[in-house]
Short mmCIF file of C-alpha atoms in Angstrom, two decimals:
data_model
loop_
_atom_site.label_atom_id
_atom_site.label_comp_id
_atom_site.label_asym_id
_atom_site.label_seq_id
_atom_site.Cartn_x
_atom_site.Cartn_y
_atom_site.Cartn_z
CA UNK V 1 122.40 57.66 246.93
CA UNK V 2 119.00 57.38 245.25
CA UNK V 3 119.36 60.82 243.75
CA UNK V 4 122.69 59.81 242.42
CA UNK V 5 121.41 56.59 240.78
CA UNK V 6 118.42 58.70 239.47
CA UNK V 7 120.75 61.25 237.73
CA UNK V 8 122.74 58.47 236.15
CA UNK V 9 119.64 56.80 234.96
CA UNK V 10 118.32 60.09 233.40
CA UNK V 11 121.64 60.59 231.85
CA UNK V 12 121.63 57.14 230.37
CA UNK V 13 118.17 57.68 229.08
CA UNK V 14 119.21 60.85 227.38
CA UNK V 15 122.23 59.07 225.79
CA UNK V 16 120.14 56.30 224.56
CA UNK V 17 117.78 58.78 222.94
CA UNK V 18 120.60 60.49 221.30
CA UNK V 19 122.10 57.15 220.19
CA UNK V 20 118.58 55.94 218.97
CA UNK V 21 118.24 59.11 217.04
CA UNK V 22 121.70 58.74 215.46
CA UNK V 23 120.83 55.11 214.63
CA UNK V 24 117.63 56.13 213.01
CA UNK V 25 119.53 58.98 211.10
CA UNK V 26 122.18 56.36 210.17
CA UNK V 27 119.60 53.81 209.17
CA UNK V 28 117.90 56.51 206.97
CA UNK V 29 121.23 57.43 205.46
CA UNK V 30 121.81 53.76 204.78
CA UNK V 31 118.49 53.44 203.22
CA UNK V 32 119.05 56.56 200.93
CA UNK V 33 122.57 55.22 200.16
CA UNK V 34 121.07 51.84 199.20
CA UNK V 35 118.75 53.52 197.11
CA UNK V 36 121.33 55.55 195.55
CA UNK V 37 123.49 52.40 194.95
CA UNK V 38 120.56 50.56 193.50
CA UNK V 39 119.78 53.48 191.02
CA UNK V 40 123.38 53.64 190.16
CA UNK V 41 123.55 50.14 189.50
CA UNK V 42 120.40 50.44 187.50
CA UNK V 43 121.97 53.42 185.55
CA UNK V 44 125.07 51.27 185.08
CA UNK V 45 123.00 48.45 183.77
CA UNK V 46 121.29 50.93 181.41
CA UNK V 47 124.84 52.21 180.31
CA UNK V 48 126.24 48.65 179.95
CA UNK V 49 123.19 47.63 177.86
CA UNK V 50 123.65 50.89 175.87
CA UNK V 51 127.20 50.32 175.17
CA UNK V 52 126.40 46.74 174.16
CA UNK V 53 123.76 47.90 171.83
CA UNK V 54 126.09 50.43 170.42
CA UNK V 55 128.73 47.79 169.97
CA UNK V 56 126.34 45.35 168.16
CA UNK V 57 125.11 48.41 166.18
CA UNK V 58 128.85 49.29 165.13
CA UNK V 59 129.55 45.81 164.54
CA UNK V 60 126.49 45.48 162.40
CA UNK V 61 127.40 48.76 160.68
CA UNK V 62 130.96 47.54 160.12
CA UNK V 63 129.43 44.33 158.56
CA UNK V 64 126.96 46.31 156.65
CA UNK V 65 129.79 48.62 155.36
CA UNK V 66 132.09 45.68 154.48
CA UNK V 67 129.15 43.87 152.61
CA UNK V 68 128.54 47.10 150.80
CA UNK V 69 132.11 47.48 149.95
CA UNK V 70 132.07 43.83 148.67
CA UNK V 71 128.81 44.32 146.72
CA UNK V 72 130.36 47.63 145.39
CA UNK V 73 133.51 45.94 144.26
CA UNK V 74 131.66 43.08 142.91
CA UNK V 75 129.37 45.42 140.94
CA UNK V 76 132.45 47.26 139.83
CA UNK V 77 134.06 43.98 138.57
CA UNK V 78 130.77 43.00 136.94
CA UNK V 79 130.53 46.19 135.19
CA UNK V 80 134.16 45.97 133.95
CA UNK V 81 133.55 42.44 132.82
CA UNK V 82 130.41 43.51 131.23
CA UNK V 83 131.97 46.36 129.34
CA UNK V 84 135.04 44.01 128.36
CA UNK V 85 132.65 41.56 126.94
CA UNK V 86 130.51 44.14 125.26
CA UNK V 87 133.84 45.49 123.72
CA UNK V 88 134.77 42.16 122.41
CA UNK V 89 131.34 41.36 121.01
CA UNK V 90 131.32 44.68 119.22
CA UNK V 91 134.94 44.71 118.04
CA UNK V 92 134.58 41.31 116.40
CA UNK V 93 131.84 42.38 113.88
CA UNK V 94 133.55 45.71 113.58
CA UNK V 95 136.74 43.96 112.42
CA UNK V 96 134.94 42.42 109.68
CA UNK V 97 133.17 45.70 108.74
CA UNK V 98 136.29 47.98 108.76
CA UNK V 99 138.58 45.18 107.41
CA UNK V 100 136.40 44.25 104.41
CA UNK V 101 135.75 47.79 103.60
CA UNK V 102 139.45 48.39 103.52
CA UNK V 103 139.87 45.49 101.23
CA UNK V 104 137.16 46.69 98.81
CA UNK V 105 138.47 50.27 98.84
CA UNK V 106 141.79 48.71 97.43
CA UNK V 107 139.91 47.55 94.32
CA UNK V 108 138.82 49.47 91.24
CA UNK V 109 135.64 51.45 92.12
CA UNK V 110 133.80 54.42 90.77
CA UNK V 111 133.76 57.57 92.47
CA UNK V 112 130.21 57.08 94.17
CA UNK V 113 131.13 53.70 95.29
CA UNK V 114 134.39 54.79 96.91
CA UNK V 115 132.59 57.74 98.46
CA UNK V 116 129.90 55.35 99.91
CA UNK V 117 132.54 52.93 101.53
CA UNK V 118 134.61 55.80 102.75
CA UNK V 119 131.32 56.91 104.68
CA UNK V 120 131.00 53.35 106.02
CA UNK V 121 134.58 53.22 107.13
CA UNK V 122 134.25 56.71 108.92
CA UNK V 123 130.97 55.54 110.71
CA UNK V 124 132.70 52.34 111.84
CA UNK V 125 135.65 54.08 113.20
CA UNK V 126 133.40 56.70 114.91
CA UNK V 127 131.55 53.84 116.56
CA UNK V 128 134.89 52.25 117.64
CA UNK V 129 136.11 55.57 119.18
CA UNK V 130 132.80 55.59 121.22
CA UNK V 131 133.59 51.99 122.59
CA UNK V 132 137.22 53.15 123.43
CA UNK V 133 136.10 56.13 125.14
CA UNK V 134 133.61 54.30 127.20
CA UNK V 135 136.24 51.58 128.28
CA UNK V 136 138.82 54.19 129.18
CA UNK V 137 136.31 56.34 131.19
CA UNK V 138 135.15 52.91 133.09
CA UNK V 139 138.78 52.16 133.82
CA UNK V 140 139.67 55.67 135.01
CA UNK V 141 136.41 55.76 137.28
CA UNK V 142 137.31 52.32 138.80
CA UNK V 143 140.94 53.28 139.50
CA UNK V 144 142.27 50.75 137.31
CA UNK V 145 144.03 53.12 135.05
CA UNK V 146 147.79 52.75 135.23
CA UNK V 147 150.54 54.62 133.65
CA UNK V 148 153.48 52.85 131.79
CA UNK V 149 156.32 55.19 131.17
CA UNK V 150 158.58 54.45 128.28
CA UNK V 151 161.33 55.95 126.22
CA UNK V 152 160.10 57.36 123.02
CA UNK V 153 160.93 60.00 120.30
CA UNK V 154 158.75 62.98 121.05
CA UNK V 155 158.98 64.48 117.53
CA UNK V 156 157.70 61.25 116.07
CA UNK V 157 154.89 61.33 118.45
CA UNK V 158 153.78 64.88 117.45
CA UNK V 159 154.16 63.99 113.85
CA UNK V 160 151.90 60.89 114.26
CA UNK V 161 149.25 63.18 115.97
CA UNK V 162 149.32 65.82 113.28
CA UNK V 163 149.16 63.14 110.50
CA UNK V 164 145.86 61.66 112.08
CA UNK V 165 143.99 64.91 111.38
CA UNK V 166 145.51 66.16 108.24
CA UNK V 167 142.83 64.62 105.96
CA UNK V 168 140.02 65.83 108.15
CA UNK V 169 141.47 69.27 108.42
CA UNK V 170 141.92 69.65 104.57
CA UNK V 171 138.35 68.50 104.00
CA UNK V 172 136.94 71.12 106.28
CA UNK V 173 139.44 73.58 104.53
CA UNK V 174 141.30 74.71 107.75
CA UNK V 175 144.92 74.96 108.41
CA UNK V 176 146.63 72.32 110.68
CA UNK V 177 149.89 73.42 112.08
CA UNK V 178 152.54 72.06 114.57
CA UNK V 179 155.05 74.48 116.24
CA UNK V 180 157.95 73.16 118.32
CA UNK V 181 160.43 75.25 120.34
CA UNK V 182 163.98 74.81 119.24
CA UNK V 183 164.94 73.64 122.77
CA UNK V 184 162.33 70.91 122.79
CA UNK V 185 163.98 67.65 123.69
CA UNK V 186 163.86 64.83 121.14
CA UNK V 187 163.81 61.70 123.40
CA UNK V 188 161.86 61.63 126.64
CA UNK V 189 160.42 59.10 129.08
CA UNK V 190 156.69 59.12 130.11
CA UNK V 191 153.59 57.37 129.19
CA UNK V 192 153.43 57.99 125.44
CA UNK V 193 150.11 56.19 124.75
CA UNK V 194 148.38 58.52 127.33
CA UNK V 195 150.23 61.64 126.38
CA UNK V 196 149.11 60.87 122.78
CA UNK V 197 145.55 60.28 123.81
CA UNK V 198 145.32 63.51 125.38
CA UNK V 199 146.75 65.28 122.37
CA UNK V 200 144.60 63.49 120.01
CA UNK V 201 141.44 64.46 121.95
CA UNK V 202 142.40 68.06 122.14
CA UNK V 203 143.30 68.26 118.38
CA UNK V 204 140.23 66.30 117.55
CA UNK V 205 138.02 68.78 119.46
CA UNK V 206 139.83 71.69 117.81
CA UNK V 207 139.22 70.44 114.25
CA UNK V 208 135.67 69.32 115.25
CA UNK V 209 134.64 72.87 116.39
CA UNK V 210 136.65 75.00 113.83
CA UNK V 211 135.01 75.81 110.49
CA UNK V 212 137.46 78.32 109.27
CA UNK V 213 140.94 79.21 110.24
CA UNK V 214 143.60 77.31 112.02
CA UNK V 215 144.31 74.58 114.61
CA UNK V 216 147.70 74.76 115.85
CA UNK V 217 149.62 72.31 118.21
CA UNK V 218 152.34 74.33 120.20
CA UNK V 219 154.93 72.35 122.16
CA UNK V 220 157.55 74.07 124.10
CA UNK V 221 160.12 73.43 126.92
CA UNK V 222 159.49 75.74 129.79
CA UNK V 223 162.44 74.98 131.96
CA UNK V 224 164.44 71.98 133.27
CA UNK V 225 163.28 70.76 136.68
CA UNK V 226 166.41 69.00 137.20
CA UNK V 227 169.33 67.35 135.31
CA UNK V 228 167.10 64.72 133.96
CA UNK V 229 163.64 66.30 133.89
CA UNK V 230 161.92 68.93 132.06
CA UNK V 231 158.63 70.77 132.00
CA UNK V 232 156.98 70.56 128.65
CA UNK V 233 153.95 72.77 127.62
CA UNK V 234 151.39 71.48 125.22
CA UNK V 235 148.85 73.78 123.74
CA UNK V 236 146.16 73.29 121.29
CA UNK V 237 144.94 76.63 119.71
CA UNK V 238 141.93 76.82 117.57
CA UNK V 239 139.94 79.68 115.82
CA UNK V 240 136.62 77.82 116.42
CA UNK V 241 133.28 78.51 117.90
CA UNK V 242 134.69 79.17 121.53
CA UNK V 243 133.01 78.50 124.72
CA UNK V 244 130.86 80.69 127.05
CA UNK V 245 132.71 81.51 130.35
CA UNK V 246 129.97 80.08 132.54
CA UNK V 247 130.08 76.81 130.62
CA UNK V 248 133.74 76.38 130.59
CA UNK V 249 133.79 74.10 133.59
CA UNK V 250 131.10 72.06 132.20
CA UNK V 251 133.01 70.70 129.25
CA UNK V 252 135.36 68.54 131.75
CA UNK V 253 132.45 66.76 133.13
CA UNK V 254 131.50 63.28 132.11
CA UNK V 255 129.05 62.96 129.21
CA UNK V 256 128.64 66.79 128.99
CA UNK V 257 129.16 69.35 126.26
CA UNK V 258 128.96 73.27 126.53
CA UNK V 259 125.69 73.24 124.67
CA UNK V 260 123.38 70.07 124.24
CA UNK V 261 122.70 71.25 120.78
CA UNK V 262 126.22 70.69 119.82
CA UNK V 263 125.80 66.87 120.21
CA UNK V 264 123.31 66.87 117.33
CA UNK V 265 125.52 69.11 115.32
CA UNK V 266 128.89 67.99 116.09
CA UNK V 267 128.34 64.42 117.57
CA UNK V 268 130.41 62.77 120.22
CA UNK V 269 129.71 61.34 123.80
CA UNK V 270 131.13 64.21 125.83
CA UNK V 271 133.77 61.91 127.23
CA UNK V 272 136.83 63.11 125.32
CA UNK V 273 137.83 66.13 127.48
CA UNK V 274 136.54 64.29 130.63
CA UNK V 275 139.00 61.46 129.94
CA UNK V 276 141.82 63.94 128.92
CA UNK V 277 141.30 65.82 132.12
CA UNK V 278 141.50 62.58 134.23
CA UNK V 279 144.55 61.35 132.37
CA UNK V 280 146.32 64.61 132.97
CA UNK V 281 145.62 64.60 136.59
CA UNK V 282 146.95 61.03 136.66
CA UNK V 283 150.09 62.24 135.05
CA UNK V 284 150.54 64.97 137.62
CA UNK V 285 149.02 67.99 135.61
CA UNK V 286 145.93 69.37 134.82
CA UNK V 287 144.20 70.80 131.60
CA UNK V 288 143.65 74.44 131.38
CA UNK V 289 141.16 76.48 129.16
CA UNK V 290 141.25 80.02 127.57
CA UNK V 291 138.28 80.68 125.42
CA UNK V 292 136.41 83.66 123.75
CA UNK V 293 133.02 82.92 122.15
CA UNK V 294 133.12 83.32 118.40
CA UNK V 295 136.97 83.53 118.45
CA UNK V 296 138.50 80.31 119.46
CA UNK V 297 139.91 78.39 122.42
CA UNK V 298 143.30 77.39 123.94
CA UNK V 299 143.55 74.05 125.79
CA UNK V 300 147.00 73.56 127.56
CA UNK V 301 148.70 71.42 130.17
CA UNK V 302 152.32 71.10 131.36
CA UNK V 303 153.84 67.68 131.60
CA UNK V 304 156.93 66.72 133.73
CA UNK V 305 158.87 64.22 131.66
CA UNK V 306 162.11 62.34 132.18
CA UNK V 307 164.94 63.28 129.67
CA UNK V 308 166.56 60.30 127.76
CA UNK V 309 170.17 60.97 126.76
CA UNK V 310 170.54 61.04 122.82
CA UNK V 311 173.92 59.34 123.23
CA UNK V 312 172.02 56.15 124.35
CA UNK V 313 169.73 56.45 121.23
CA UNK V 314 168.33 53.04 121.77
CA UNK V 315 164.99 54.27 120.75
CA UNK V 316 166.10 55.26 117.01
CA UNK V 317 167.72 51.84 116.70
CA UNK V 318 164.70 49.99 117.96
CA UNK V 319 162.51 51.92 115.52
CA UNK V 320 164.51 50.27 112.73
CA UNK V 321 163.39 46.91 113.89
CA UNK V 322 159.80 47.88 114.46
CA UNK V 323 159.04 49.24 111.00
CA UNK V 324 160.84 48.85 107.61
CA UNK V 325 162.11 51.74 105.55
CA UNK V 326 159.30 53.90 103.90
CA UNK V 327 156.72 51.70 105.68
CA UNK V 328 156.98 49.39 102.66
CA UNK V 329 156.45 45.62 102.87
CA UNK V 330 159.66 43.99 103.40
CA UNK V 331 158.40 40.55 104.52
CA UNK V 332 160.73 37.96 102.81
CA UNK V 333 159.05 35.60 100.34
CA UNK V 334 157.76 32.13 101.48
CA UNK V 335 156.82 33.23 105.08
CA UNK V 336 154.33 30.73 106.41
CA UNK V 337 151.69 32.09 108.94
CA UNK V 338 149.40 29.79 110.94
CA UNK V 339 146.15 31.63 111.71
CA UNK V 340 144.00 30.57 114.51
CA UNK V 341 140.54 32.18 114.17
CA UNK V 342 137.10 30.63 114.69
CA UNK V 343 134.89 33.57 113.42
CA UNK V 344 134.34 33.01 109.65
CA UNK V 345 134.32 36.55 108.68
CA UNK V 346 137.26 37.54 110.64
CA UNK V 347 139.22 34.52 109.35
CA UNK V 348 138.37 35.36 105.60
CA UNK V 349 139.58 38.95 106.31
CA UNK V 350 142.77 37.88 108.06
CA UNK V 351 143.60 35.49 105.51
CA UNK V 352 143.01 38.21 102.69
CA UNK V 353 145.25 40.66 104.48
CA UNK V 354 148.00 38.13 105.10
CA UNK V 355 147.98 36.96 101.56
CA UNK V 356 148.06 40.52 100.37
CA UNK V 357 151.36 40.86 102.32
CA UNK V 358 152.74 37.82 100.42
CA UNK V 359 152.58 35.38 103.10
CA UNK V 360 151.42 31.75 102.95
CA UNK V 361 148.49 31.21 105.24
CA UNK V 362 146.97 28.22 106.89
CA UNK V 363 143.72 28.91 108.79
CA UNK V 364 142.33 26.88 111.61
CA UNK V 365 139.32 27.20 114.05
CA UNK V 366 140.44 25.95 117.42
CA UNK V 367 143.47 25.30 119.54
CA UNK V 368 143.68 21.60 119.07
CA UNK V 369 144.03 22.11 115.37
CA UNK V 370 146.72 24.66 115.99
CA UNK V 371 148.83 21.92 117.87
CA UNK V 372 148.16 19.50 115.16
CA UNK V 373 149.52 21.85 112.55
CA UNK V 374 152.40 23.24 114.26
CA UNK V 375 153.53 19.90 115.47
CA UNK V 376 153.31 18.38 111.80
CA UNK V 377 154.54 21.52 109.89
CA UNK V 378 156.92 24.31 110.18
CA UNK V 379 155.56 27.77 110.48
CA UNK V 380 157.29 31.09 110.92
CA UNK V 381 154.57 32.84 112.98
CA UNK V 382 151.30 32.08 114.68
CA UNK V 383 148.50 34.64 114.84
CA UNK V 384 146.35 33.40 117.84
CA UNK V 385 142.81 34.24 118.63
CA UNK V 386 141.93 33.94 122.43
CA UNK V 387 138.26 32.66 122.40
CA UNK V 388 138.20 29.44 120.45
CA UNK V 389 136.40 26.24 120.94
CA UNK V 390 138.01 23.07 122.35
CA UNK V 391 141.16 24.74 123.46
CA UNK V 392 141.39 28.65 124.06
CA UNK V 393 144.44 30.71 122.88
CA UNK V 394 146.15 30.93 126.26
CA UNK V 395 146.13 27.11 126.79
CA UNK V 396 147.27 26.60 123.25
CA UNK V 397 150.15 28.97 123.74
CA UNK V 398 151.31 27.18 126.83
CA UNK V 399 151.05 23.90 125.06
CA UNK V 400 153.06 25.23 122.21
CA UNK V 401 155.89 26.44 124.61
CA UNK V 402 156.05 23.04 126.10
CA UNK V 403 156.70 21.33 122.67
CA UNK V 404 160.14 19.83 121.81
CA UNK V 405 162.17 21.47 118.87
CA UNK V 406 161.89 24.74 117.07
CA UNK V 407 158.26 24.69 117.23
CA UNK V 408 158.37 25.70 120.75
CA UNK V 409 160.01 29.14 119.95
CA UNK V 410 157.60 30.12 117.10
CA UNK V 411 156.62 33.75 117.54
CA UNK V 412 153.05 33.91 118.62
CA UNK V 413 150.86 37.11 118.30
CA UNK V 414 147.58 37.48 119.90
CA UNK V 415 144.95 38.71 117.52
CA UNK V 416 142.00 39.48 119.68
CA UNK V 417 138.91 41.78 120.30
CA UNK V 418 139.89 41.80 123.95
CA UNK V 419 141.39 45.33 123.95
CA UNK V 420 142.19 46.12 127.55
CA UNK V 421 145.82 46.59 128.81
CA UNK V 422 145.23 43.61 131.27
CA UNK V 423 144.34 41.45 128.24
CA UNK V 424 147.70 42.37 126.59
CA UNK V 425 149.49 41.52 129.83
CA UNK V 426 147.68 38.23 130.17
CA UNK V 427 148.74 37.35 126.68
CA UNK V 428 152.41 38.10 127.33
CA UNK V 429 152.22 36.10 130.62
CA UNK V 430 150.81 33.06 128.73
CA UNK V 431 153.88 33.09 126.64
CA UNK V 432 152.80 35.07 123.50
CA UNK V 433 155.36 37.42 121.91
CA UNK V 434 153.06 40.35 120.93
CA UNK V 435 149.50 41.55 120.92
CA UNK V 436 147.14 43.18 118.29
CA UNK V 437 143.54 44.11 118.95
CA UNK V 438 140.83 43.95 116.51
CA UNK V 439 139.66 45.76 114.32
CA UNK V 440 142.86 44.74 112.37
CA UNK V 441 145.10 47.61 111.08
CA UNK V 442 146.99 46.75 108.01
CA UNK V 443 149.92 48.74 108.73
CA UNK V 444 150.04 47.67 112.33
CA UNK V 445 149.71 43.93 111.47
CA UNK V 446 152.52 44.48 108.82
CA UNK V 447 154.77 46.23 111.32
CA UNK V 448 154.23 43.44 114.05
CA UNK V 449 154.91 40.59 111.64
CA UNK V 450 158.05 42.41 110.41
CA UNK V 451 159.21 42.96 114.04
CA UNK V 452 158.53 39.48 115.25
CA UNK V 453 160.09 37.77 112.26
CA UNK V 454 163.13 40.08 112.73
CA UNK V 455 163.36 38.73 116.43
CA UNK V 456 163.02 35.32 115.25
CA UNK V 457 165.75 35.55 112.75
CA UNK V 458 168.10 36.89 115.41
CA UNK V 459 167.05 34.13 117.88
CA UNK V 460 167.67 31.53 115.25
CA UNK V 461 171.21 33.02 114.48
CA UNK V 462 171.98 32.96 118.27
CA UNK V 463 170.79 29.43 118.51
CA UNK V 464 173.06 28.44 115.44
#
């Protein structure tokens, strides 16, 4: 019995030893697991902190990017406003310079005086073109340039483009030609102003860089895209100085010319081709160049236009309203014009131009004076400046439209140095009937008066 108890005891001791060893191993494993869990929790805490830091950094980055975007947009608006204000401030005296020069050129002068004044006018027009180029370039770069498709007579547009350079080509002794294919559509729909701007820049460059030979505008219809659309190819071909192959891409960059010495010889900002290239891209095309140094260049692009049926020839009928036959003055006698202009030189100029057209002019210098005059007297048309003391042109126009009686429908034409498309739209939204930018062009002023007086006559007949 003792031996049996002793064996059981020994067996229990062995089992206890094994159990103790297992407990020690388990405890050690638990300690290791605890250490691993603690380490994982520590790592997790690091990860969470890292994620939190990244989230804060991303938030800060988004806030910084948003702030940078707002600052960029604000800077862009400030730049746009600055350029618009500079344009206004430059156009105002330029209006006086160009306008007064035109008036003096219309008087008896000796040859030296006339030549000197023509040089003044050319210099002023050149400065004005620089201003226009900078404004257009700024608008394109900021993404604010928008196309405005209209129905128009393509032949008239091409004739106008050629007429602009007839004198300069003649003075240089070069030939200026326009070739149109027989199947060229007469009436089309696209942005006529931007199309004309591209052609003017290309023809201007051709005339500028050609000292002998020919500058030719070729226009052809490649094929009809659909029943109401067509591909039209415009090419300007010159026999001028040409461009080296490795410099041909450079001329489409902003403020660049193929040779910096050309700036001194030929002048220009180097923006004309850059603007034309951007405009053509905006119209779904691009300008191509083929050039041989010493022989000449070909600039060409293809425009997709919408065809306008000639049977619906509203364009031709509208043209007769816009301008009188032979561009002669057809304003009826006794037309009374109220002129709102606070700048003394520009007021003197406008009065002189209107008087030359045979109108009777009353000039005032602020919006309140306009309201007093139009309430007390009958006027056929109002020429309205925008920036005036006491009451600006926009508020004055709104006040006129709220008057009782015929004065409320008096045609109002903006006459301003603000020359952006958005300025024109703002004028029309304020209740004005038309828009003229300074410097004043005599023919354009005459045409606008004729158009608005014609419309007023129709309105009065309809009212009766």
